[in-house]
Tab-separated table of C-alpha atoms and ligand atoms in Angstrom:
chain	number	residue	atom	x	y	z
A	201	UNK	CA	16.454	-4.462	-27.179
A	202	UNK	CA	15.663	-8.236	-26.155
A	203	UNK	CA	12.392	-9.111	-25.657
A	204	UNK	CA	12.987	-10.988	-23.053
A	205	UNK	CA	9.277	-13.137	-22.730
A	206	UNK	CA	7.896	-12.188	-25.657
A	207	UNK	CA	4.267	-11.482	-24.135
A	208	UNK	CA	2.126	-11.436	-27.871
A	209	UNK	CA	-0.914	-11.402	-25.743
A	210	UNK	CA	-0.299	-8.258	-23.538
A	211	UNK	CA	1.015	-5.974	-26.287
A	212	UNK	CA	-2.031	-6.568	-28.025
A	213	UNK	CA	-4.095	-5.329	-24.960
A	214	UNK	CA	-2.324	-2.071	-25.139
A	215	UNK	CA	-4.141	-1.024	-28.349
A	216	UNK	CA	-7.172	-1.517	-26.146
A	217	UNK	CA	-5.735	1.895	-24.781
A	218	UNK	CA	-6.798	5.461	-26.400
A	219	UNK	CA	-4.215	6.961	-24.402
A	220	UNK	CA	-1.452	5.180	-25.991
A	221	UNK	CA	-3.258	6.429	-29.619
A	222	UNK	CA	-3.420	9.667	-28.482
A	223	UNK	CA	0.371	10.013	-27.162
A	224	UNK	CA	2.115	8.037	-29.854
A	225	UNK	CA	5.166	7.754	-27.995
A	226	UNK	CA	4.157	8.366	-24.399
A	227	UNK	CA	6.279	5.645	-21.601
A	228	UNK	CA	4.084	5.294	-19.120
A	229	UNK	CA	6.126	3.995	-16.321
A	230	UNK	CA	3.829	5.447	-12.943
A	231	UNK	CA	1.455	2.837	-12.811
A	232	UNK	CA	1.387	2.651	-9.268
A	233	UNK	CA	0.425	6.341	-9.020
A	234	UNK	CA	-2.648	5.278	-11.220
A	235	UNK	CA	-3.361	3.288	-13.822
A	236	UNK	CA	-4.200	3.812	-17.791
A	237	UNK	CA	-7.920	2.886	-18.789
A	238	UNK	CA	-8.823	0.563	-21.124
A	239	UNK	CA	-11.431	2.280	-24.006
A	240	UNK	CA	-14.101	0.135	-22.574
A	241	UNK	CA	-14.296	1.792	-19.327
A	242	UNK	CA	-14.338	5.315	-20.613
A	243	UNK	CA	-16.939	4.052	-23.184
A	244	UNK	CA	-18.766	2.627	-20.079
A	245	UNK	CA	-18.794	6.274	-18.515
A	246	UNK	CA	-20.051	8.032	-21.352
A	247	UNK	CA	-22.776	5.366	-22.044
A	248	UNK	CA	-23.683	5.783	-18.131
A	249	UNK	CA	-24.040	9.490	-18.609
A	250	UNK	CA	-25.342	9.140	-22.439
A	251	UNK	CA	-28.125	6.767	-22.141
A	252	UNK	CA	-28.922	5.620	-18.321
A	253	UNK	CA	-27.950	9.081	-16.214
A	254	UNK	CA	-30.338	9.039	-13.452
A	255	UNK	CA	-29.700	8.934	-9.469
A	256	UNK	CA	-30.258	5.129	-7.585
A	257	UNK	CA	-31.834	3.852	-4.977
A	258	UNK	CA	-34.770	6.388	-4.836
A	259	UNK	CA	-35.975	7.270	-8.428
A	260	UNK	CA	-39.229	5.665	-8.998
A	261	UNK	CA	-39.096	5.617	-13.162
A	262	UNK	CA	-37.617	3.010	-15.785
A	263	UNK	CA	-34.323	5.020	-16.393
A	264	UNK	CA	-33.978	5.227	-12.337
A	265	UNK	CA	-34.413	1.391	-11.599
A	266	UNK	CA	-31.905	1.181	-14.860
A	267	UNK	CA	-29.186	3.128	-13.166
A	268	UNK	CA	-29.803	1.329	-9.954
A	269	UNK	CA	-29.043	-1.996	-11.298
A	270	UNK	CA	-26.010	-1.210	-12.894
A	271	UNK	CA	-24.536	0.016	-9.981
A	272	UNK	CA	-25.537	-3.105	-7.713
A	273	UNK	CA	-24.667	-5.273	-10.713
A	274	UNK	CA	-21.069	-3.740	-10.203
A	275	UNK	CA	-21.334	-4.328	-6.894
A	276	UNK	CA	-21.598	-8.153	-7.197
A	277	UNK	CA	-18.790	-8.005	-9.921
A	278	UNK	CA	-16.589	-6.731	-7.294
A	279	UNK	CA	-17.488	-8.922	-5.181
A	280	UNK	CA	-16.867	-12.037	-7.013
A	281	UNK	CA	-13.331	-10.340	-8.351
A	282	UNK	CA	-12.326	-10.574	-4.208
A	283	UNK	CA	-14.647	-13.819	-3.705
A	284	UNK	CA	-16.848	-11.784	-0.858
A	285	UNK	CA	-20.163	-11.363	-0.465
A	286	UNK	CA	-22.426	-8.542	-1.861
A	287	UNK	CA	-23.054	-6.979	0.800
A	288	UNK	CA	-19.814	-7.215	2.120
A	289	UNK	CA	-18.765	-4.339	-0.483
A	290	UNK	CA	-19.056	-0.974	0.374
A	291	UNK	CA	-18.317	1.997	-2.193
A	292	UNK	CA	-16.364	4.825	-1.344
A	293	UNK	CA	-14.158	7.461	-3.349
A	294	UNK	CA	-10.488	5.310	-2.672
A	295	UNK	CA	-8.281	3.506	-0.572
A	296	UNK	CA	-7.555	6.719	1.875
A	297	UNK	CA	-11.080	7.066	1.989
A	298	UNK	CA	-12.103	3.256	2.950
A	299	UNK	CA	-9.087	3.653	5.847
A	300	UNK	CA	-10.918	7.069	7.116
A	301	UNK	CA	-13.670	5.373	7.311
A	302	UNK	CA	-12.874	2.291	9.499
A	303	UNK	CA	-10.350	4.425	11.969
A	304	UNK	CA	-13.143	6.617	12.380
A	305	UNK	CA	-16.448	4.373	12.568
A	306	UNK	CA	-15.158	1.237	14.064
A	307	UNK	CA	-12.111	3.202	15.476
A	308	UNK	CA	-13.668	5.748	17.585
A	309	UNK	CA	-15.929	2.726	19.212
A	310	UNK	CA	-13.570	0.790	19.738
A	311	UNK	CA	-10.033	1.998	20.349
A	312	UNK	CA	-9.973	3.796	23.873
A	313	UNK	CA	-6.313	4.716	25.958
A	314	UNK	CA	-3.870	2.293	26.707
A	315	UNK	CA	-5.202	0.417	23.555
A	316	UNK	CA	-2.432	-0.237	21.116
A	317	UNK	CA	-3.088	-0.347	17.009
A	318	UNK	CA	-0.199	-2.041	14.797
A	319	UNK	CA	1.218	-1.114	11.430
A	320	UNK	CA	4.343	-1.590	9.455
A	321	UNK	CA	6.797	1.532	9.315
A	322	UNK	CA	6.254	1.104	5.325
A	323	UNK	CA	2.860	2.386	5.277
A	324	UNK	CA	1.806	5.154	2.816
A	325	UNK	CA	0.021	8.038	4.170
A	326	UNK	CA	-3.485	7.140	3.693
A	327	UNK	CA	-2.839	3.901	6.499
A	328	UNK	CA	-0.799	5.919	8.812
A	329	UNK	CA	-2.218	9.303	9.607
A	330	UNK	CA	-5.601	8.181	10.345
A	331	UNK	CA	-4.147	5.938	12.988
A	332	UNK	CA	-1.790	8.105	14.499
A	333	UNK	CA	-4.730	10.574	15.228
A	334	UNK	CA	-6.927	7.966	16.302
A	335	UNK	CA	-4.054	6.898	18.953
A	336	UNK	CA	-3.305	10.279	19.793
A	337	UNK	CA	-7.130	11.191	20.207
A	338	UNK	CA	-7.607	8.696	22.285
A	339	UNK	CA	-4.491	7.978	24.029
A	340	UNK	CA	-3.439	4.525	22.649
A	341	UNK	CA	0.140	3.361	21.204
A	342	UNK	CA	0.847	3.155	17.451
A	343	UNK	CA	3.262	0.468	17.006
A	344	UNK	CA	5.214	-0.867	14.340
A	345	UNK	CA	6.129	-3.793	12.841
A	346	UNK	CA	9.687	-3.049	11.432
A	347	UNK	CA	11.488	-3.099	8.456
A	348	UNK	CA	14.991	-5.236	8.377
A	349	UNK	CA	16.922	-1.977	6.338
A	350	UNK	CA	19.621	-5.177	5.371
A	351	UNK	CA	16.641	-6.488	3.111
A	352	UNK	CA	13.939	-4.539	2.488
A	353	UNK	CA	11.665	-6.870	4.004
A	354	UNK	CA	10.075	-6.921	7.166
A	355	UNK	CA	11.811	-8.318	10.359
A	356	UNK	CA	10.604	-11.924	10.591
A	357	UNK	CA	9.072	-12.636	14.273
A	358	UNK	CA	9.517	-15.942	15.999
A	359	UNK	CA	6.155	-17.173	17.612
A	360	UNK	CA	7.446	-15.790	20.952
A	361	UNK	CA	8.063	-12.081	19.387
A	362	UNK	CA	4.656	-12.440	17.884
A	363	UNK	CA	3.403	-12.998	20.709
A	364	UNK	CA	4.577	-10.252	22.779
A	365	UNK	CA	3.736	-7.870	20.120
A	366	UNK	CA	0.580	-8.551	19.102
A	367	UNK	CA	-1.853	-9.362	22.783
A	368	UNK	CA	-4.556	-8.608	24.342
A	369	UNK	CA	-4.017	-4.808	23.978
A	370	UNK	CA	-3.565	-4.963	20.336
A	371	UNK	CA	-7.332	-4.046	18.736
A	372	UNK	CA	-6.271	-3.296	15.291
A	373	UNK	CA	-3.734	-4.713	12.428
A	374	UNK	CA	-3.488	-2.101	9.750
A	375	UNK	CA	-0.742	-3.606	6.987
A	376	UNK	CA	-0.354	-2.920	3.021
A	377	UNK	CA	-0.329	-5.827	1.330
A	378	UNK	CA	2.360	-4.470	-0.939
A	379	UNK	CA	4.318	-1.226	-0.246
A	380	UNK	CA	3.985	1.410	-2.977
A	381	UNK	CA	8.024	1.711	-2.747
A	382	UNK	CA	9.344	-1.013	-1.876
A	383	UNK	CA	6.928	-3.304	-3.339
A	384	UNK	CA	6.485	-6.853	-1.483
A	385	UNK	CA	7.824	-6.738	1.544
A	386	UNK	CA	6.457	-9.880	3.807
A	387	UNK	CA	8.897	-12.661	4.117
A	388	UNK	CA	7.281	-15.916	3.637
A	389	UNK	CA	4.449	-16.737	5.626
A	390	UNK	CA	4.577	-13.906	8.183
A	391	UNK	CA	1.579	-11.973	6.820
A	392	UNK	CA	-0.666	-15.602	6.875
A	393	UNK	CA	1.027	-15.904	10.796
A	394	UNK	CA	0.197	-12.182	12.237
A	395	UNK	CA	-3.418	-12.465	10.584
A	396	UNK	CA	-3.866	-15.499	12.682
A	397	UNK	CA	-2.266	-14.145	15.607
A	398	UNK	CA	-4.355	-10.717	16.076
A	399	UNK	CA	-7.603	-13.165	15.216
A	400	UNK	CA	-6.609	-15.063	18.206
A	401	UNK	CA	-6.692	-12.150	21.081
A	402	UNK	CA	-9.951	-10.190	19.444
A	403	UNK	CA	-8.256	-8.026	17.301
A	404	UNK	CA	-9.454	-6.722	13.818
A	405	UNK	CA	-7.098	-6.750	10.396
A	406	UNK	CA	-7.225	-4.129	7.584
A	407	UNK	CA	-5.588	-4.770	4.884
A	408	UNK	CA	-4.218	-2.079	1.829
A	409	UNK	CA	-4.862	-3.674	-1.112
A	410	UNK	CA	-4.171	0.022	-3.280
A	411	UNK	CA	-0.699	-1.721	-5.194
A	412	UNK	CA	-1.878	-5.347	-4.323
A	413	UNK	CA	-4.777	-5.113	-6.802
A	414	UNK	CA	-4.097	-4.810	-9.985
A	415	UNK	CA	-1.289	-7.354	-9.926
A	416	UNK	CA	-2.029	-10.551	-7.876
A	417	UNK	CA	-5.794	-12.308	-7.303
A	418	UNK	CA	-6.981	-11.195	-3.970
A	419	UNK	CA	-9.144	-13.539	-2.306
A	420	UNK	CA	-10.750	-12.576	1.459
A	421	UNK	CA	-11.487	-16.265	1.972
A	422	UNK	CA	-7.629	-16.966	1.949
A	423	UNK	CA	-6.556	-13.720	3.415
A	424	UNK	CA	-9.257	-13.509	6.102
A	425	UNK	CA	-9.342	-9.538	6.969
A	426	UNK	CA	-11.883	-8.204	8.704
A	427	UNK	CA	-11.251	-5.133	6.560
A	428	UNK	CA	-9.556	-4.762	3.020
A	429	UNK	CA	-9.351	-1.455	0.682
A	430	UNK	CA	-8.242	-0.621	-2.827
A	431	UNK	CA	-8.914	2.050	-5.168
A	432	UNK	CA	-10.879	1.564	-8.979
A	433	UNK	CA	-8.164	3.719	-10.684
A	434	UNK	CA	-5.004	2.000	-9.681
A	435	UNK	CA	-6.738	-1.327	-11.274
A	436	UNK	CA	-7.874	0.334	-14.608
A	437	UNK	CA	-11.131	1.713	-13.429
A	438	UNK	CA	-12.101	5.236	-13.368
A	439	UNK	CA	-10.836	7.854	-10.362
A	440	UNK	CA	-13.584	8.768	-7.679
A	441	UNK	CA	-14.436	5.437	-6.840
A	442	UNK	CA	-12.571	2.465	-4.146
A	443	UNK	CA	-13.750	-0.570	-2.357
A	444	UNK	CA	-14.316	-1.321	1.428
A	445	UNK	CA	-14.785	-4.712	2.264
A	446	UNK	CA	-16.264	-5.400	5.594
A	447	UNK	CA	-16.662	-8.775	7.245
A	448	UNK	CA	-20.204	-9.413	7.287
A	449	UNK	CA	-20.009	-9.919	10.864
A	450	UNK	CA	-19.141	-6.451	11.797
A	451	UNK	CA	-22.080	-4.946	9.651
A	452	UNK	CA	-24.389	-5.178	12.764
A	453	UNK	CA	-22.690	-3.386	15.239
A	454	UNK	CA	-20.715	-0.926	13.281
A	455	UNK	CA	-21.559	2.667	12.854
A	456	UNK	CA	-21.907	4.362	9.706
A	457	UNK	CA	-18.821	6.605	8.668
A	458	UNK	CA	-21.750	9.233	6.929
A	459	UNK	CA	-25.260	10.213	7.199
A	460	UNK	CA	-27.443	11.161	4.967
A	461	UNK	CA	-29.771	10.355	1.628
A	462	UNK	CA	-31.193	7.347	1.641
A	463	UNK	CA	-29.345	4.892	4.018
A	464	UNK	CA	-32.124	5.228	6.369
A	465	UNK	CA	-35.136	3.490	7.128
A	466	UNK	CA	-36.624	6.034	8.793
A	467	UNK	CA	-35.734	9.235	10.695
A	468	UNK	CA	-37.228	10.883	13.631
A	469	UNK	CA	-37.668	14.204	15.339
A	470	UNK	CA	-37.365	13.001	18.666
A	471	UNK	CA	-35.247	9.793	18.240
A	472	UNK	CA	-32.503	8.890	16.374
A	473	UNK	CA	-32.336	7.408	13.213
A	474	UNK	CA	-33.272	3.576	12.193
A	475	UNK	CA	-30.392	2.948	9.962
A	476	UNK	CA	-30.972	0.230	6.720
A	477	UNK	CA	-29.146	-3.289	6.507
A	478	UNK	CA	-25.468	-3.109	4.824
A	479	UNK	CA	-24.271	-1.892	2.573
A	480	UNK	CA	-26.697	1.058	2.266
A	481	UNK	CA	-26.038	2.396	6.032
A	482	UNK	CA	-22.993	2.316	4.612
A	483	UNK	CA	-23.199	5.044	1.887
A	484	UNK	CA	-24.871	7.731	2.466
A	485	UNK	CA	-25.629	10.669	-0.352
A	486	UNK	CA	-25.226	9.998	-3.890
A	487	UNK	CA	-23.083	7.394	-5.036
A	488	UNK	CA	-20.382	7.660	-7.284
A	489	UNK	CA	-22.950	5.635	-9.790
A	490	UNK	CA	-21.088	6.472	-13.095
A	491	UNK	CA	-17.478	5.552	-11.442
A	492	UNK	CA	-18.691	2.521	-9.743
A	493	UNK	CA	-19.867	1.311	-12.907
A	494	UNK	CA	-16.881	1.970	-14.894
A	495	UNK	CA	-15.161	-0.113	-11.969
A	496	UNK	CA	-17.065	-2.700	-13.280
A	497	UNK	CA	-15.770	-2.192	-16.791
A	498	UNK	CA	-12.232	-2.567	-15.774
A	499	UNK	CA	-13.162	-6.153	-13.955
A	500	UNK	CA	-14.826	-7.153	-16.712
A	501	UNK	CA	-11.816	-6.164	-18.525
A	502	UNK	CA	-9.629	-7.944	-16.088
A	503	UNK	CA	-10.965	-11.233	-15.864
A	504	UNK	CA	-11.660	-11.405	-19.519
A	505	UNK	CA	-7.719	-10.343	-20.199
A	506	UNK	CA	-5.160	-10.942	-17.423
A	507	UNK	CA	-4.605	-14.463	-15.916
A	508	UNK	CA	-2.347	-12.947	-12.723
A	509	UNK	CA	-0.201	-16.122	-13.098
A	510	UNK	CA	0.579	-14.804	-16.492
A	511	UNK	CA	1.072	-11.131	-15.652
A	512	UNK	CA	3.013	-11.905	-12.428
A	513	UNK	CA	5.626	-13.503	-14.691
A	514	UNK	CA	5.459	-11.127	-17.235
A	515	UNK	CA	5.726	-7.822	-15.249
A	516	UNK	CA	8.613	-9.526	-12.917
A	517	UNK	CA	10.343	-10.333	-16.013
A	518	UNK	CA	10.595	-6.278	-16.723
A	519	UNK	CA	11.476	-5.741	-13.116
A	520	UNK	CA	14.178	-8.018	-13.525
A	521	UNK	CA	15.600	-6.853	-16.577
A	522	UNK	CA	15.191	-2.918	-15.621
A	523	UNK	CA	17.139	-4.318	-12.221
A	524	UNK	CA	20.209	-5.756	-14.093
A	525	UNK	CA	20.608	-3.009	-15.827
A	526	UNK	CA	20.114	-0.436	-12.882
A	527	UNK	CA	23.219	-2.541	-10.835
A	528	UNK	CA	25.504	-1.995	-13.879
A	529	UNK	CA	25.251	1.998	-12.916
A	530	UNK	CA	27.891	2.900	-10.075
A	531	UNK	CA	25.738	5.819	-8.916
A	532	UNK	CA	22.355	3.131	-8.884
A	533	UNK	CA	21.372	2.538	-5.183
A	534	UNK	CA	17.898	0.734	-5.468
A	535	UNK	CA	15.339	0.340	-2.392
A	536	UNK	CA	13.724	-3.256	-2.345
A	537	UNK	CA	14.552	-6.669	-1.727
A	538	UNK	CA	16.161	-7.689	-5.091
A	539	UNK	CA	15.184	-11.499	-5.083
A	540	UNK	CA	11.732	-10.407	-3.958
A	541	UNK	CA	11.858	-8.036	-7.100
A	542	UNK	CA	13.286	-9.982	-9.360
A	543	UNK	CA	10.951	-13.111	-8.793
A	544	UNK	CA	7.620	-11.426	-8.327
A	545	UNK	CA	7.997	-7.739	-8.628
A	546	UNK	CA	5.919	-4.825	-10.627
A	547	UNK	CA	8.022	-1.746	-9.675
A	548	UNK	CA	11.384	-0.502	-8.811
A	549	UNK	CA	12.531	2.510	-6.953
A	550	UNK	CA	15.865	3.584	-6.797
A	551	UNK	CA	18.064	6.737	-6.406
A	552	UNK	CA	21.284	8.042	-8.048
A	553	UNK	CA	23.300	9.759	-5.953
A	554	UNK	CA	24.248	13.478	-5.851
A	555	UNK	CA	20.850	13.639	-8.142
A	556	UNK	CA	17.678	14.660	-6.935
A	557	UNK	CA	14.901	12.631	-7.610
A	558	UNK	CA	12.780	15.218	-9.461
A	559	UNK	CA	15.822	16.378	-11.742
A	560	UNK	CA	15.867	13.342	-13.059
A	561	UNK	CA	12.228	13.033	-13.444
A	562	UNK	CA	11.835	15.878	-15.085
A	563	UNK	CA	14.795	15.147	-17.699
A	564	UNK	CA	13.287	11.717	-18.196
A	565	UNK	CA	9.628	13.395	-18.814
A	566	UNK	CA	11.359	15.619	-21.803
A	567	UNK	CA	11.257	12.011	-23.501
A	568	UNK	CA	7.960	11.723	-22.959
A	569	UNK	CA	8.327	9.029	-19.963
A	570	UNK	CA	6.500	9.348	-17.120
A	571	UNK	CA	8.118	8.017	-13.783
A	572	UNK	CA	7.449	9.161	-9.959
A	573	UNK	CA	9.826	10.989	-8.382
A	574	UNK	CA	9.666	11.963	-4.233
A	575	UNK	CA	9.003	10.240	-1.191
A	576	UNK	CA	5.727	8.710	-2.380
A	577	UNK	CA	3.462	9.755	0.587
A	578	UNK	CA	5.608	7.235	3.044
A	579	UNK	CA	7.233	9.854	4.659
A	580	UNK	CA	8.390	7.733	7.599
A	581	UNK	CA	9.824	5.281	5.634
A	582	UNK	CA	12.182	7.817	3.585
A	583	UNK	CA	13.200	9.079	7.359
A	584	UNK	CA	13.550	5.605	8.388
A	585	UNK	CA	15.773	4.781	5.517
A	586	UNK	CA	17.935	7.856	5.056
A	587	UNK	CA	17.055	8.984	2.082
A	588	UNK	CA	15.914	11.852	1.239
A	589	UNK	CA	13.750	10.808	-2.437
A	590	UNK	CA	13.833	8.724	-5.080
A	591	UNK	CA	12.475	7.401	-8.480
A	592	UNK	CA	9.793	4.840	-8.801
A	593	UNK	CA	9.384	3.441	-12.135
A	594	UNK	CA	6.319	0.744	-11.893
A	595	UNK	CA	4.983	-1.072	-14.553
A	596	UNK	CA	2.090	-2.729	-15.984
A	597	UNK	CA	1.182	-5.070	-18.817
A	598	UNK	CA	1.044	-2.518	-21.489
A	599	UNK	CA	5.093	-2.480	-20.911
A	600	UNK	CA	7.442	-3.764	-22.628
A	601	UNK	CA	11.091	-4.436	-22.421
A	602	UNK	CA	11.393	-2.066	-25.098
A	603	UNK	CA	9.783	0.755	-22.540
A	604	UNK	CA	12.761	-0.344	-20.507
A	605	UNK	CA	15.344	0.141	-22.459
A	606	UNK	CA	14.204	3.823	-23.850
A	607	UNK	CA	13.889	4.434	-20.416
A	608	UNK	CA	17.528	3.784	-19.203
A	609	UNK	CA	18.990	5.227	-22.064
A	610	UNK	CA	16.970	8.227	-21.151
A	611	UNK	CA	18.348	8.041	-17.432
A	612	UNK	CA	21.736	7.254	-18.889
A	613	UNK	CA	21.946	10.327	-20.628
A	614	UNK	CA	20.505	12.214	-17.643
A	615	UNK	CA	23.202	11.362	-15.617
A	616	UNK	CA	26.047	12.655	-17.464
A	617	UNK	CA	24.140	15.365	-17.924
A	618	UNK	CA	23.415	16.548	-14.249
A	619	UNK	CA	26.862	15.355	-13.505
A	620	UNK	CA	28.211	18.099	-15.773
A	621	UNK	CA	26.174	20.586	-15.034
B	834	LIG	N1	-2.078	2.786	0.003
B	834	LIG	C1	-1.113	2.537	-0.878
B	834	LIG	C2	-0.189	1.375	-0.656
B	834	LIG	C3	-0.965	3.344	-2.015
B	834	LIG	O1	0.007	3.092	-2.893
B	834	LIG	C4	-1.871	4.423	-2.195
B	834	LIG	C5	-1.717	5.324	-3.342
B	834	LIG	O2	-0.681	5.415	-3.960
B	834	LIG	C6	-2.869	4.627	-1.253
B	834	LIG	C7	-2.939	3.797	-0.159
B	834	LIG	C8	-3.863	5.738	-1.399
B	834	LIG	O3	-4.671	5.512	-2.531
B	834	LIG	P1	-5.692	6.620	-3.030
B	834	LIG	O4	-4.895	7.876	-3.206
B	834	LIG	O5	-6.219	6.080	-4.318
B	834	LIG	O6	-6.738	6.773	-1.988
């Protein structure tokens, strides 16, 4: 094994893990599926639940006002880790569920027939189906912007292509920041130029930020979205609990997803409803206090920890090993721009042909390594490519090159295997 960048600083994180403790020699390589939590944020859950468990926003005692202000302190941390403003941050259970939300508030008000709405054909489920029902609801076009198969990144427009494509039709950009197979797939500058673009004839931008997260600094000052989602336990945080980010200047006019609890003002028998400022006519019932709190945990965790320069480095530097060694194997067909990979990666997905995906997941998992074998909820994509599934293996800091190795020698052995049998 050759550690490649010896990375001191993120090995020792790992014993911040009780997972790792518990599963002596567990290779955890599906980090893109979810994350591993740091013993701070489970100690933050039980402490919620131990010493502070009481429900926001409405309980008029000291424990009450307690729980309350941890969950609007975590609020504020979130919104400093994505340089937005409080109120701009609206809790909900995960990235599918922030995209439900905006196709159905702001989409039902605002998409009507000939409309058209444009996403990549890379998206996972959770940014596709709600916008092909939307379109087909209300009779508008779902367009794509399309993948260049020869590179695994998207086709690069010319200002005159980007033009045609995105006009005065177009109300909504919905685009993943980073594709959950493929990983980046935005050739320089195009993202920055269709953001711009759909700005310029009225159109709104959502952006996926579910891979994006945990692995570069997002800032909604630079990116300028109207509308940008991730989920807590992709980024070390707890499941149950995501971010929606919504431009302050849509707060006004947009309609709340829910109703109920207390994100009224007041409510009426005989007319509706006077709804409170963002981001409380935002979430209606009970929050997900405990979760939103732990989210808060893994930020604190984050910032204190990972400098993404750092980790970008560090977890391309596994990508690129894991990739050399994948192209020495005849049968190794991976999906992804390589250079892409290789300079700023976190994952790799690849087949081996004549062996199913979860055959070889399920060999690998008898070694106690956990990889993610399928078509990853991107249907389309898998259609659009040909292939029928493959294996992701996506990393975080808590891997080493050492993780890599065990894990090809695992696949190595795999493959003589099936191809025997
Ligand atoms: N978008 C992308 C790019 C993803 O990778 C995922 C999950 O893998 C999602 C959306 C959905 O996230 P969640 O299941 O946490 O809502």
């Amino acid at each position: 094994m050759k550690n490649l960048i010896n990375n001191n600083n993120f090995e020792k994180l790992k014993q911040n893990f009780l997972i790792f403790k518990n599963n002596k020699n567990l290779i955890y390589l599906d980090n893109a599926a979810t994350s591993q939590k740091p013993d701070i944020v489970i100690k933050s859950l039980v402490d919620f639940y131990e010493k502070h468990n009481s429900n926001i926003h409405r309980s008029i005692y000291d424990l009450g006002e307690v729980a309350t202000d941890l969950y609007e302190n975590a609020r504020q941390a979130i919104a400093n880790f994505i340089n937005a403003k409080y109120e701009e941050i609206v809790f909900t259970s995960g990235t599918t569920e922030g995209i439900n939300f905006v196709a159905d508030s702001w989409g039902k008000e605002n998409i009507f027939s000939g409309d058209q709405i444009l996403i990549t054909q890379v998206e996972h489920h959770a940014n596709f189906l709600p916008w092909q029902r939307l379109a087909q609801e209300k009779g508008a076009e779902l367009k794509f912007l399309n993948l260049d198969k020869s590179n695994f990144l998207l086709k690069n427009l010319s200002q005159e292509d980007l033009d045609k494509l995105i006009n005065s039709k177009t109300k909504i950009v919905a685009l993943t920041l980073d594709s959950n197979v493929l990983g980046n797939i935005w050739p320089d500058d195009l993202l920055e130029r269709i953001i711009e673009k759909a700005h310029s004839v009225g159109a709104k931008v959502l952006l996926d930020a579910a891979q994006a997260v945990a692995h570069k600094k997002i800032d909604v000052e630079i990116l300028k979205p109207d509308f940008l989602v991730f989920s807590g336990h992709k980024m070390f945080g707890p499941t149950g609990i995501g971010v929606l980010y919504i431009k302050k200047d849509l707060h006004k006019n947009l309609r709340p997803y829910q109703l109920g609890g207390s994100m009224v003002y007041s409510v009426f028998c005989d007319k509706p409803a006077i709804y409170r400022d963002a981001p409380n006519k935002f979430e209606a019932g009970t929050q997900p206090i405990a979760q939103a709190i732990g989210l808060k945990s893994a930020i604190d965790f984050t910032n204190q920890n990972i400098n993404f320069d750092e980790l970008k480095k560090y977890e391309a530097s596994l990508t690129s090993y894991l990739i050399d060694k994948l192209n020495l194997i005849p049968e190794c067909q991976i999906l992804g721009n390589i250079d892409m990979l290789k300079k700023e990666g976190h994952l790799v997905t690849f087949y081996i042909k004549n062996i199913h995906a979860h055959d070889l997941s399920a060999f690998l998992s008898k070694n106690n390594i956990a990889t993610r074998s399928g078509n990853h909820c991107a249907q389309p994509l898998f259609e659009l490519l040909s292939v029928e599934s493959s294996l992701r293996v996506s990393f975080s800091f808590y891997n080493t090159h050492e993780d890599v190795d065990l894990f090809l020698d695992a696949l190595k052995e795999a493959i003589i295997f099936f191809e025997k049998n």
